Coordinates of C-alpha atoms in Angstrom, one line a residue:
M1 CA -126.1 126.9 -48.4
T2 CA -129.6 127.1 -49.4
Q3 CA -131.9 129.1 -47.0
L4 CA -134.7 127.0 -46.0
P5 CA -138.1 128.6 -45.2
T6 CA -139.2 128.6 -41.6
E7 CA -142.9 127.8 -42.4
F8 CA -144.6 124.4 -43.4
P9 CA -146.4 124.9 -46.8
D10 CA -150.0 125.2 -46.7
F11 CA -152.1 123.0 -49.1
G12 CA -155.8 124.4 -47.6
L13 CA -156.3 121.6 -45.3
T14 CA -158.0 121.7 -41.9
P15 CA -155.9 120.5 -38.8
E16 CA -158.4 117.4 -38.9
Q17 CA -157.4 116.8 -43.0
R18 CA -153.9 117.2 -42.1
R19 CA -154.0 114.3 -39.4
E20 CA -156.1 112.1 -41.9
A21 CA -153.5 112.9 -44.6
V22 CA -150.7 111.1 -42.6
R23 CA -152.8 108.7 -40.6
G24 CA -155.7 107.8 -42.7
H25 CA -155.9 105.2 -45.4
Y26 CA -156.9 106.4 -48.8
Y27 CA -156.5 105.2 -52.2
E28 CA -157.7 105.0 -55.7
W29 CA -160.4 102.8 -56.6
P30 CA -163.0 102.3 -59.6
G31 CA -165.9 104.6 -59.1
M32 CA -163.9 107.1 -56.8
D33 CA -164.6 110.0 -59.1
G34 CA -168.3 109.7 -59.1
S35 CA -170.2 112.1 -61.3
S36 CA -167.2 113.4 -63.4
G37 CA -166.3 110.0 -64.4
E38 CA -163.0 108.0 -65.0
I39 CA -160.8 105.9 -67.0
W40 CA -158.1 103.3 -65.9
A41 CA -155.9 101.1 -67.5
Y42 CA -153.1 98.6 -66.9
S43 CA -151.1 96.3 -69.1
D44 CA -150.3 92.5 -69.4
R45 CA -146.7 93.0 -68.2
F46 CA -144.2 95.5 -66.9
S47 CA -141.8 95.4 -69.8
Y48 CA -141.6 94.3 -73.3
R49 CA -138.9 93.7 -76.1
P50 CA -139.2 95.5 -79.6
G51 CA -141.4 93.4 -81.6
E52 CA -143.8 92.2 -78.8
T53 CA -147.1 93.0 -78.4
V54 CA -149.0 95.3 -75.5
T55 CA -152.2 94.2 -74.4
L56 CA -154.2 97.0 -72.5
F57 CA -156.8 96.4 -70.2
V58 CA -159.1 99.6 -70.0
S59 CA -162.3 100.4 -67.7
A60 CA -164.1 103.7 -68.3
T61 CA -167.4 105.3 -67.7
A62 CA -167.0 106.7 -71.7
P63 CA -167.8 104.4 -74.6
Q64 CA -164.6 105.2 -76.3
F65 CA -161.1 106.7 -75.7
S66 CA -158.2 107.7 -77.4
L67 CA -154.4 107.4 -76.3
A68 CA -151.0 108.4 -76.8
V69 CA -147.8 106.6 -76.2
V70 CA -144.6 108.8 -75.4
R71 CA -141.1 107.6 -74.8
D72 CA -140.2 109.4 -71.4
G73 CA -136.4 110.5 -71.3
D74 CA -134.5 113.9 -71.5
G75 CA -136.7 114.5 -74.5
E76 CA -140.2 113.3 -75.0
T77 CA -140.8 111.3 -78.2
K78 CA -144.5 110.2 -79.2
V79 CA -144.4 106.8 -80.8
F80 CA -148.0 105.8 -81.2
E81 CA -151.6 107.5 -80.8
G82 CA -155.0 106.1 -81.6
A83 CA -158.6 107.3 -81.1
G84 CA -162.0 106.0 -81.2
M85 CA -161.1 102.9 -79.4
A86 CA -163.9 101.1 -77.7
A87 CA -164.4 101.1 -74.1
R88 CA -166.8 100.1 -71.2
W89 CA -167.0 99.8 -67.2
Q90 CA -165.8 96.7 -66.3
D91 CA -166.4 95.3 -62.9
T92 CA -163.6 95.1 -60.3
P93 CA -163.1 92.5 -57.5
D94 CA -162.9 94.0 -53.7
Q95 CA -159.5 92.2 -53.7
C96 CA -158.1 93.2 -57.0
S97 CA -154.8 94.6 -55.4
V98 CA -154.1 91.0 -54.1
G99 CA -155.5 88.9 -57.1
G100 CA -155.7 91.3 -60.1
C101 CA -158.7 93.4 -61.8
G102 CA -159.3 90.5 -64.2
W103 CA -160.4 92.9 -66.8
E104 CA -161.2 91.6 -70.4
A105 CA -158.6 93.1 -72.9
S106 CA -159.6 96.4 -74.6
F107 CA -156.7 97.0 -77.1
E108 CA -153.4 95.6 -78.3
F109 CA -150.5 97.4 -80.2
R110 CA -147.1 96.3 -81.0
I111 CA -143.8 97.4 -79.8
G112 CA -142.1 99.1 -82.9
D113 CA -138.8 97.5 -83.9
D114 CA -137.2 100.9 -83.9
W115 CA -138.4 101.8 -80.3
P116 CA -135.4 102.4 -78.2
S117 CA -135.3 100.8 -74.7
G118 CA -136.8 102.9 -72.0
A119 CA -140.2 104.0 -70.3
Y120 CA -143.0 104.8 -72.2
R121 CA -145.9 106.5 -70.7
V122 CA -149.5 105.9 -72.1
T123 CA -151.8 108.7 -71.6
L124 CA -155.7 107.7 -72.0
L125 CA -158.3 110.6 -72.8
A126 CA -161.8 110.3 -72.8
E127 CA -165.1 112.6 -72.2
G128 CA -166.3 112.8 -68.8
R129 CA -170.0 112.5 -67.7
D130 CA -170.1 116.2 -67.3
G131 CA -168.7 116.9 -70.7
N132 CA -165.2 117.7 -69.3
P133 CA -162.1 115.3 -70.4
I134 CA -161.0 112.6 -68.2
R135 CA -157.5 111.1 -68.2
S136 CA -155.2 108.5 -66.6
H137 CA -151.8 107.5 -67.1
H138 CA -149.9 104.1 -67.6
L139 CA -146.2 103.1 -67.7
F140 CA -144.3 100.2 -69.2
I141 CA -140.9 99.6 -70.2
V142 CA -139.2 98.4 -73.3
A143 CA -136.2 96.4 -72.4
P144 CA -133.3 95.9 -74.8
L145 CA -132.9 93.1 -77.2
P146 CA -130.2 90.6 -76.3
G147 CA -126.6 91.3 -77.6
R148 CA -123.4 92.8 -76.2
K149 CA -123.9 96.8 -75.7
P150 CA -120.3 98.1 -75.1
G151 CA -120.5 101.8 -73.8
R152 CA -124.1 101.6 -72.8
L153 CA -125.6 101.6 -69.3
L154 CA -128.2 99.5 -68.0
Q155 CA -130.6 101.1 -65.6
V156 CA -132.9 98.6 -63.6
A157 CA -136.1 100.1 -62.5
A158 CA -137.1 99.4 -58.8
T159 CA -140.5 97.7 -59.9
G160 CA -140.5 95.6 -56.9
T161 CA -140.6 98.5 -55.1
W162 CA -143.2 100.3 -57.4
L163 CA -145.5 97.2 -56.8
A164 CA -144.9 97.0 -52.9
Y165 CA -146.0 100.7 -52.7
N166 CA -148.8 101.0 -55.3
T167 CA -152.1 101.9 -53.5
W168 CA -154.5 101.4 -56.5
G169 CA -157.5 99.2 -55.5
G170 CA -157.1 99.7 -51.6
S171 CA -153.9 97.3 -50.7
N172 CA -150.3 97.5 -50.8
H173 CA -147.4 96.1 -48.4
Y174 CA -148.0 99.1 -46.2
Q175 CA -151.7 99.6 -45.6
G176 CA -154.8 97.8 -47.1
I177 CA -158.2 96.3 -47.0
T178 CA -157.4 92.8 -46.6
G179 CA -157.9 90.4 -43.7
P180 CA -161.0 89.6 -41.6
N181 CA -161.9 93.3 -40.9
H182 CA -160.7 94.6 -44.3
D183 CA -157.9 96.8 -42.5
Q184 CA -154.8 94.7 -43.1
Y185 CA -151.9 95.4 -45.6
A186 CA -151.6 92.8 -48.2
T187 CA -149.0 90.1 -48.0
T188 CA -149.5 89.7 -51.5
V189 CA -150.0 92.1 -54.4
S190 CA -150.7 91.9 -57.9
T191 CA -149.4 93.6 -61.1
Q192 CA -152.8 93.2 -62.9
R193 CA -153.9 96.7 -61.8
P194 CA -153.4 100.4 -62.8
W195 CA -150.7 102.5 -61.3
C196 CA -151.7 104.9 -58.6
R197 CA -151.8 108.5 -59.1
G198 CA -148.5 110.0 -59.1
F199 CA -146.4 107.1 -59.9
V200 CA -146.0 107.9 -63.9
V201 CA -146.3 111.8 -64.0
L202 CA -146.1 114.2 -61.5
P203 CA -146.1 118.3 -61.4
K204 CA -142.7 119.8 -60.7
D205 CA -143.6 121.4 -57.4
A206 CA -144.8 118.0 -55.9
P207 CA -143.0 117.9 -52.7
R208 CA -140.4 115.2 -51.8
V209 CA -140.4 113.4 -48.6
P210 CA -137.5 114.8 -46.9
L211 CA -138.5 118.2 -45.2
E212 CA -137.5 121.3 -46.9
V213 CA -138.3 123.3 -43.7
A214 CA -136.1 124.8 -41.0
V215 CA -137.8 123.0 -38.0
P216 CA -137.8 125.0 -34.7
P217 CA -137.1 123.0 -31.6
K218 CA -140.4 121.2 -30.2
T219 CA -142.2 121.4 -33.3
V220 CA -144.4 118.4 -33.9
P221 CA -143.4 116.9 -37.3
R222 CA -145.5 117.5 -40.3
Y223 CA -145.6 115.7 -43.6
P224 CA -146.0 118.1 -46.7
H225 CA -145.7 115.4 -49.3
M226 CA -148.9 113.6 -47.7
E227 CA -150.7 116.6 -47.2
W228 CA -150.2 117.7 -50.6
A229 CA -151.2 114.2 -51.8
F230 CA -154.5 114.4 -50.0
A231 CA -155.2 118.0 -51.2
T232 CA -154.8 117.2 -54.8
G233 CA -156.1 113.6 -55.2
H234 CA -152.6 111.8 -55.8
S235 CA -151.6 108.7 -54.0
K236 CA -150.4 108.8 -50.5
K237 CA -147.3 106.8 -51.4
Y238 CA -146.5 109.0 -54.8
A239 CA -143.3 110.3 -53.1
S240 CA -142.2 107.1 -51.5
S241 CA -142.0 105.1 -55.0
G242 CA -142.4 105.2 -58.6
W243 CA -141.0 106.4 -61.9
A244 CA -142.1 109.8 -61.5
S245 CA -140.4 110.4 -58.1
Y246 CA -137.1 108.4 -58.6
D247 CA -136.2 106.3 -61.5
S248 CA -137.1 108.8 -64.1
H249 CA -134.5 111.4 -62.7
F250 CA -131.4 109.3 -63.3
F251 CA -132.7 108.2 -66.6
R252 CA -133.0 111.9 -67.7
F253 CA -129.5 112.9 -66.3
A254 CA -127.9 110.0 -67.9
E255 CA -129.6 111.3 -71.6
R256 CA -129.0 114.9 -70.6
T257 CA -125.2 114.4 -70.0
G258 CA -124.7 112.2 -73.3
Y259 CA -125.0 108.6 -71.8
Q260 CA -126.4 105.8 -73.7
V261 CA -128.7 104.2 -71.4
D262 CA -131.1 101.3 -71.6
L263 CA -133.9 100.3 -69.1
A264 CA -135.1 97.0 -67.7
S265 CA -137.6 95.9 -64.8
Q266 CA -136.5 93.8 -61.7
H267 CA -138.2 91.2 -63.3
E268 CA -135.7 90.8 -66.2
L269 CA -133.1 90.2 -63.1
H270 CA -135.3 87.4 -62.0
F271 CA -136.3 85.6 -65.1
S272 CA -133.7 86.5 -67.7
P273 CA -130.6 87.2 -65.6
E274 CA -128.0 87.0 -68.7
I275 CA -129.4 90.5 -69.5
L276 CA -126.8 92.0 -67.2
D277 CA -123.7 90.3 -69.0
F278 CA -124.5 92.5 -72.2
Y279 CA -123.4 95.7 -70.2
D280 CA -120.1 96.9 -68.3
C281 CA -122.1 99.0 -66.0
V282 CA -125.7 98.4 -64.5
V283 CA -127.3 101.0 -62.2
F284 CA -130.0 100.8 -59.5
V285 CA -131.5 104.3 -58.1
G286 CA -134.0 105.8 -55.7
H287 CA -136.1 103.8 -53.4
D288 CA -135.2 100.2 -54.1
E289 CA -136.4 98.1 -51.1
Y290 CA -137.7 94.8 -52.5
W291 CA -135.7 92.1 -54.1
T292 CA -136.2 88.5 -54.7
W293 CA -133.4 85.9 -54.0
E294 CA -132.9 85.4 -57.8
M295 CA -132.5 89.1 -58.5
R296 CA -129.6 89.3 -56.0
D297 CA -128.1 86.1 -57.6
A298 CA -128.1 87.9 -61.0
V299 CA -126.2 90.9 -59.5
D300 CA -123.7 88.8 -57.5
N301 CA -122.9 86.7 -60.3
Y302 CA -122.5 89.5 -62.8
V303 CA -120.2 91.4 -60.6
T304 CA -118.0 88.3 -59.8
R305 CA -117.7 87.5 -63.5
G306 CA -116.4 91.0 -64.0
G307 CA -119.4 93.4 -64.1
H308 CA -119.7 96.8 -62.6
A309 CA -122.9 97.7 -60.4
A310 CA -123.7 101.4 -59.2
R311 CA -126.4 101.7 -56.6
F312 CA -127.3 105.4 -56.0
A313 CA -130.3 103.8 -53.9
G314 CA -131.5 103.4 -50.4
N315 CA -133.4 100.9 -48.0
F316 CA -132.2 97.5 -49.3
M317 CA -134.7 95.8 -47.0
W318 CA -137.0 93.0 -47.9
Q319 CA -136.8 89.6 -49.5
T320 CA -139.7 88.7 -51.9
R321 CA -140.9 85.8 -53.6
L322 CA -143.0 85.8 -57.3
E323 CA -145.8 83.8 -58.0
D324 CA -147.7 83.3 -61.0
E325 CA -145.1 83.6 -63.7
G326 CA -144.2 87.3 -61.8
R327 CA -147.6 88.4 -61.7
R328 CA -147.9 88.3 -57.9
Q329 CA -145.4 89.6 -55.4
V330 CA -145.3 88.1 -51.9
C331 CA -143.9 90.0 -48.6
Y332 CA -145.1 88.9 -45.3
K333 CA -142.5 91.6 -43.8
Y334 CA -143.4 92.2 -40.2
K335 CA -145.7 89.2 -40.2
A336 CA -143.3 86.9 -41.7
R337 CA -142.3 84.8 -38.7
A338 CA -145.6 84.3 -37.4
E339 CA -147.4 83.7 -40.8
D340 CA -145.0 83.1 -44.0
P341 CA -145.7 79.5 -44.8
V342 CA -141.9 78.9 -45.2
Y343 CA -141.4 78.9 -41.5
R344 CA -143.9 76.0 -41.3
G345 CA -142.1 73.7 -43.8
G346 CA -140.2 74.9 -47.0
D347 CA -136.8 76.9 -47.7
I348 CA -136.4 79.1 -44.6
T349 CA -133.8 80.9 -46.7
R350 CA -136.7 82.1 -49.1
A351 CA -138.6 83.7 -46.0
T352 CA -139.9 87.1 -46.9
N353 CA -138.4 89.0 -44.0
S354 CA -135.6 91.5 -43.6
W355 CA -132.6 90.2 -45.4
E356 CA -130.8 90.5 -42.1
A357 CA -132.9 87.9 -40.5
P358 CA -130.4 85.4 -39.4
E359 CA -132.4 82.4 -40.8
I360 CA -132.1 84.0 -44.4
G361 CA -128.4 84.3 -44.0
R362 CA -128.0 86.8 -46.8
P363 CA -127.5 90.2 -45.4
G364 CA -127.8 92.9 -47.9
S365 CA -124.3 94.0 -47.4
A366 CA -123.4 90.7 -49.0
T367 CA -124.6 92.2 -52.4
F368 CA -124.4 96.2 -52.1
G369 CA -122.3 96.6 -49.1
L370 CA -124.8 98.0 -46.9
N371 CA -127.8 97.1 -44.7
A372 CA -131.0 98.9 -44.4
T373 CA -131.3 97.6 -40.9
R374 CA -128.3 99.5 -39.8
G375 CA -129.6 102.6 -41.7
V376 CA -133.2 103.8 -42.4
Y377 CA -134.6 107.3 -41.6
A378 CA -133.1 110.5 -42.0
G379 CA -134.5 114.2 -42.3
W380 CA -138.1 112.7 -41.9
G381 CA -140.7 113.1 -39.2
G382 CA -138.8 112.9 -35.8
C383 CA -135.8 111.0 -37.3
A384 CA -133.2 113.6 -37.4
P385 CA -135.5 116.3 -38.8
R386 CA -132.5 119.0 -38.5
G387 CA -129.8 116.4 -39.7
V388 CA -127.4 116.6 -42.4
R389 CA -128.9 117.3 -45.6
G390 CA -125.7 115.8 -47.7
F391 CA -123.0 112.8 -47.0
P392 CA -120.4 113.9 -44.7
V393 CA -117.4 113.0 -46.7
Y394 CA -114.2 111.1 -44.8
R395 CA -112.0 110.0 -47.7
P396 CA -112.1 112.6 -50.3
E397 CA -109.0 111.3 -52.0
H398 CA -111.1 108.5 -53.5
W399 CA -111.5 108.4 -57.2
A400 CA -115.1 108.9 -56.8
F401 CA -114.5 112.4 -55.7
A402 CA -112.0 113.3 -58.3
G403 CA -112.8 116.9 -59.7
T404 CA -115.2 117.8 -57.2
G405 CA -112.9 120.0 -54.9
I406 CA -114.5 118.2 -52.0
Y407 CA -112.6 118.3 -48.5
Y408 CA -112.6 115.9 -45.5
G409 CA -115.6 116.9 -43.4
D410 CA -117.6 118.6 -46.5
L411 CA -121.2 117.6 -47.1
L412 CA -121.7 116.0 -50.6
G413 CA -125.0 117.3 -51.8
I414 CA -126.1 119.5 -49.1
D415 CA -127.8 122.0 -51.4
S416 CA -129.9 119.5 -53.3
H417 CA -130.6 117.4 -50.3
V418 CA -129.2 114.1 -51.4
Y419 CA -129.2 112.6 -47.9
G420 CA -132.4 110.9 -46.8
Y421 CA -135.1 109.9 -46.4
E422 CA -134.2 106.3 -46.1
V423 CA -130.5 105.3 -46.0
D424 CA -128.5 102.0 -45.8
G425 CA -125.5 101.6 -43.5
L426 CA -123.1 99.5 -41.4
D427 CA -121.9 99.2 -38.0
F428 CA -118.6 101.0 -37.9
E429 CA -116.0 102.4 -35.9
I430 CA -113.6 105.6 -36.1
R431 CA -109.8 105.2 -35.9
G432 CA -107.6 107.9 -36.5
G433 CA -110.5 110.1 -37.7
L434 CA -111.7 107.6 -40.3
P435 CA -114.5 105.1 -40.6
Y436 CA -114.1 101.3 -40.8
P437 CA -116.5 98.6 -40.8
T438 CA -116.6 96.7 -37.4
A439 CA -115.6 93.2 -37.6
T440 CA -119.1 91.9 -36.9
S441 CA -120.6 94.1 -39.6
G442 CA -121.0 92.0 -42.4
A443 CA -118.9 94.1 -44.8
P444 CA -117.4 92.6 -47.9
D445 CA -113.6 92.4 -47.9
G446 CA -112.1 95.4 -49.1
L447 CA -115.0 97.7 -48.6
Q448 CA -114.1 101.3 -48.1
V449 CA -116.5 103.7 -46.1
L450 CA -116.1 107.1 -48.1
A451 CA -118.7 108.9 -46.5
V452 CA -121.1 108.4 -43.2
G453 CA -124.2 110.3 -42.1
M454 CA -126.5 109.8 -39.1
A455 CA -129.7 108.1 -39.2
S456 CA -132.4 106.8 -36.8
Q457 CA -134.8 104.0 -36.6
V458 CA -136.7 105.5 -33.8
E459 CA -138.8 109.1 -33.2
E460 CA -137.4 110.1 -30.2
S461 CA -138.5 113.2 -28.3
A462 CA -139.6 114.2 -25.0
D463 CA -141.3 117.2 -26.5
I464 CA -143.6 115.4 -29.0
P465 CA -146.4 113.3 -27.6
I466 CA -146.7 109.7 -28.8
E467 CA -150.2 110.4 -30.6
D468 CA -148.2 113.1 -32.9
Q469 CA -145.6 110.5 -34.0
F470 CA -146.0 108.6 -37.4
L471 CA -142.7 106.3 -37.1
T472 CA -142.5 105.9 -33.4
D473 CA -140.3 103.2 -32.2
E474 CA -142.1 100.2 -34.2
D475 CA -139.4 99.9 -37.1
G476 CA -136.9 99.9 -34.5
R477 CA -138.4 97.2 -32.1
F478 CA -139.0 94.9 -35.5
T479 CA -135.3 95.4 -36.3
A480 CA -134.4 94.4 -32.7
E481 CA -136.4 91.4 -32.8
T482 CA -135.2 90.4 -36.2
L483 CA -131.6 90.6 -35.2
F484 CA -131.7 89.6 -31.5
G485 CA -134.9 87.6 -31.1
E486 CA -136.7 89.9 -29.0
A487 CA -137.8 93.7 -29.1
S488 CA -136.7 94.7 -25.6
D489 CA -135.4 98.1 -24.6
A490 CA -132.1 96.9 -24.3
N491 CA -132.1 95.4 -27.9
L492 CA -133.7 98.5 -29.2
D493 CA -130.9 100.5 -27.9
K494 CA -128.5 98.2 -29.8
V495 CA -130.2 99.3 -33.3
K496 CA -131.8 102.5 -32.9
R497 CA -129.1 104.6 -34.1
G498 CA -128.4 104.1 -37.6
N499 CA -126.4 105.6 -40.6
G500 CA -126.1 106.2 -44.1
M501 CA -122.9 105.4 -46.1
I502 CA -121.3 105.7 -49.4
V503 CA -119.0 102.7 -49.8
N504 CA -117.1 101.0 -52.7
F505 CA -115.4 97.5 -52.9
P506 CA -114.5 95.0 -55.2
R507 CA -115.8 91.3 -55.8
G508 CA -114.2 88.7 -57.9
K509 CA -113.3 90.3 -61.0
G510 CA -116.0 93.1 -60.8
E511 CA -116.7 96.0 -58.4
V512 CA -119.7 97.8 -56.6
F513 CA -120.1 101.4 -55.8
H514 CA -123.0 102.2 -53.4
A515 CA -124.2 105.8 -52.4
G516 CA -126.8 104.2 -49.8
S517 CA -129.7 107.1 -50.0
C518 CA -133.0 107.1 -51.7
E519 CA -132.6 111.0 -52.5
W520 CA -129.3 110.7 -54.4
V521 CA -131.5 111.3 -57.5
A522 CA -132.7 114.6 -55.9
G523 CA -129.0 115.8 -56.8
L524 CA -129.5 114.9 -60.3
L525 CA -133.0 116.4 -60.6
R526 CA -131.7 119.8 -59.1
Q527 CA -128.7 119.5 -61.4
D528 CA -126.2 119.7 -58.3
A529 CA -122.8 119.9 -60.0
M530 CA -121.0 118.1 -57.3
V531 CA -123.3 115.1 -57.1
E532 CA -123.4 114.9 -61.0
R533 CA -119.6 114.8 -61.0
V534 CA -119.5 112.0 -58.8
T535 CA -122.0 110.4 -60.5
K536 CA -120.2 110.7 -63.8
N537 CA -117.0 109.5 -62.3
V538 CA -118.6 106.2 -61.3
L539 CA -120.3 105.6 -64.6
D540 CA -117.1 106.7 -66.6
R541 CA -114.8 104.3 -64.5
Y542 CA -117.3 101.4 -64.9
L543 CA -118.0 102.1 -68.6
G544 CA -113.9 101.9 -69.0
K545 CA -114.0 105.7 -69.8
S546 CA -111.4 106.8 -67.3

């Protein structure tokens, strides 16, 4: 087992700066780089098909810029470059995070007919005011053309979650500059703005969320990823979402190990659900928290008809709605019952609340077997900071574990830390040393629990003052209110102890495998042989190779 360091990493911040890194609201905004100048860009859509045209909207302090477009897979392939394109500074509305930047188009280029499906990174480069280069990064997806794709995987990028966490312009679904006092999170966020720093590219040493430090007793929690973000000028949310932290690691693993893999955005599930029917196996990875009703319909119908869904991801929490042809995402979250208009007349099943809210009537477990409200935090802050780093295995004889040499009671992925920082679970009971979903858990028929770890919805410590807690019991009380109607201490006690699971179950003619952890991709990034073998076992079975 890997020996953990006992000291928190030092990024050169003062105690006050460390506190601001965690508690403060800092974000990317036009003009933030002042005297050095800056360049920003976004595209008109998340994804395109071969032959379609990408429109770029650019705002820069320089009069011209160059760009390079690279496909970001196991290798990097440059597919387009240009220089001498005209640029200018474009005014940006204060509430651009909500309504979009509204910039005029700056440049267009055509997706080649031969560009393979995947993620394409755009690097924009210009001369800064001080003569030094300035740059920024954008990302778009080339989705596959229609047609049956035997032997190929389809990975669906968690673009709903990317959008929810994007800090560019000041507001997202977590913190913001909306509301009467400009201090509220945004219930609506726009696709028409740049990605925040760290969503497209990251240095290899950028910290992940789960703590890689052996935490002594009575230690006040620290959050190295936010400290690093503050110290280096990256987004506060870089480690919570985005291509660079999550989705890219599965895509590169798949290509590195010989799979043929295509990429689509969640918008394809919403607007073109038939895309799934071209594939025998569809994969969801990383931090995958925000979904529309229509996206779930697409997956449920696909599996029922005989498809195979593999979810190596955590935190299936929120229903969203899309507006303006998908350019705006709506999620009232904690404010839903008080502010979402559907509660005052409309289809209440489409409320942008937690999927487990009784009025929605569609718990997450109905699609992927697990619920976020029975899972959530592990290895983060004061939530199981010294907890398991891998999945405790209960059914090693299951086909997913073939060839791993794993035993009952072993921890799958402990060295690569695949368990955390947000996980999905179920209410369960132990019988004869094995976990089973309870009768009221909402588990689909035939669901097998293969592994279970502990998680928490509450930072609980008599040794840590409340002012030093980041997560506190806020999420736990929200869950208690959502499930039981009141955020009382008694109801909090019913929900505060969570878990994370690996489960497998049939649906109709198809099947679902779900490793309910955001950090499964860390095992692929760190090339953990046991995690890779389980991943391959699932993919091979679902592609008909085993």
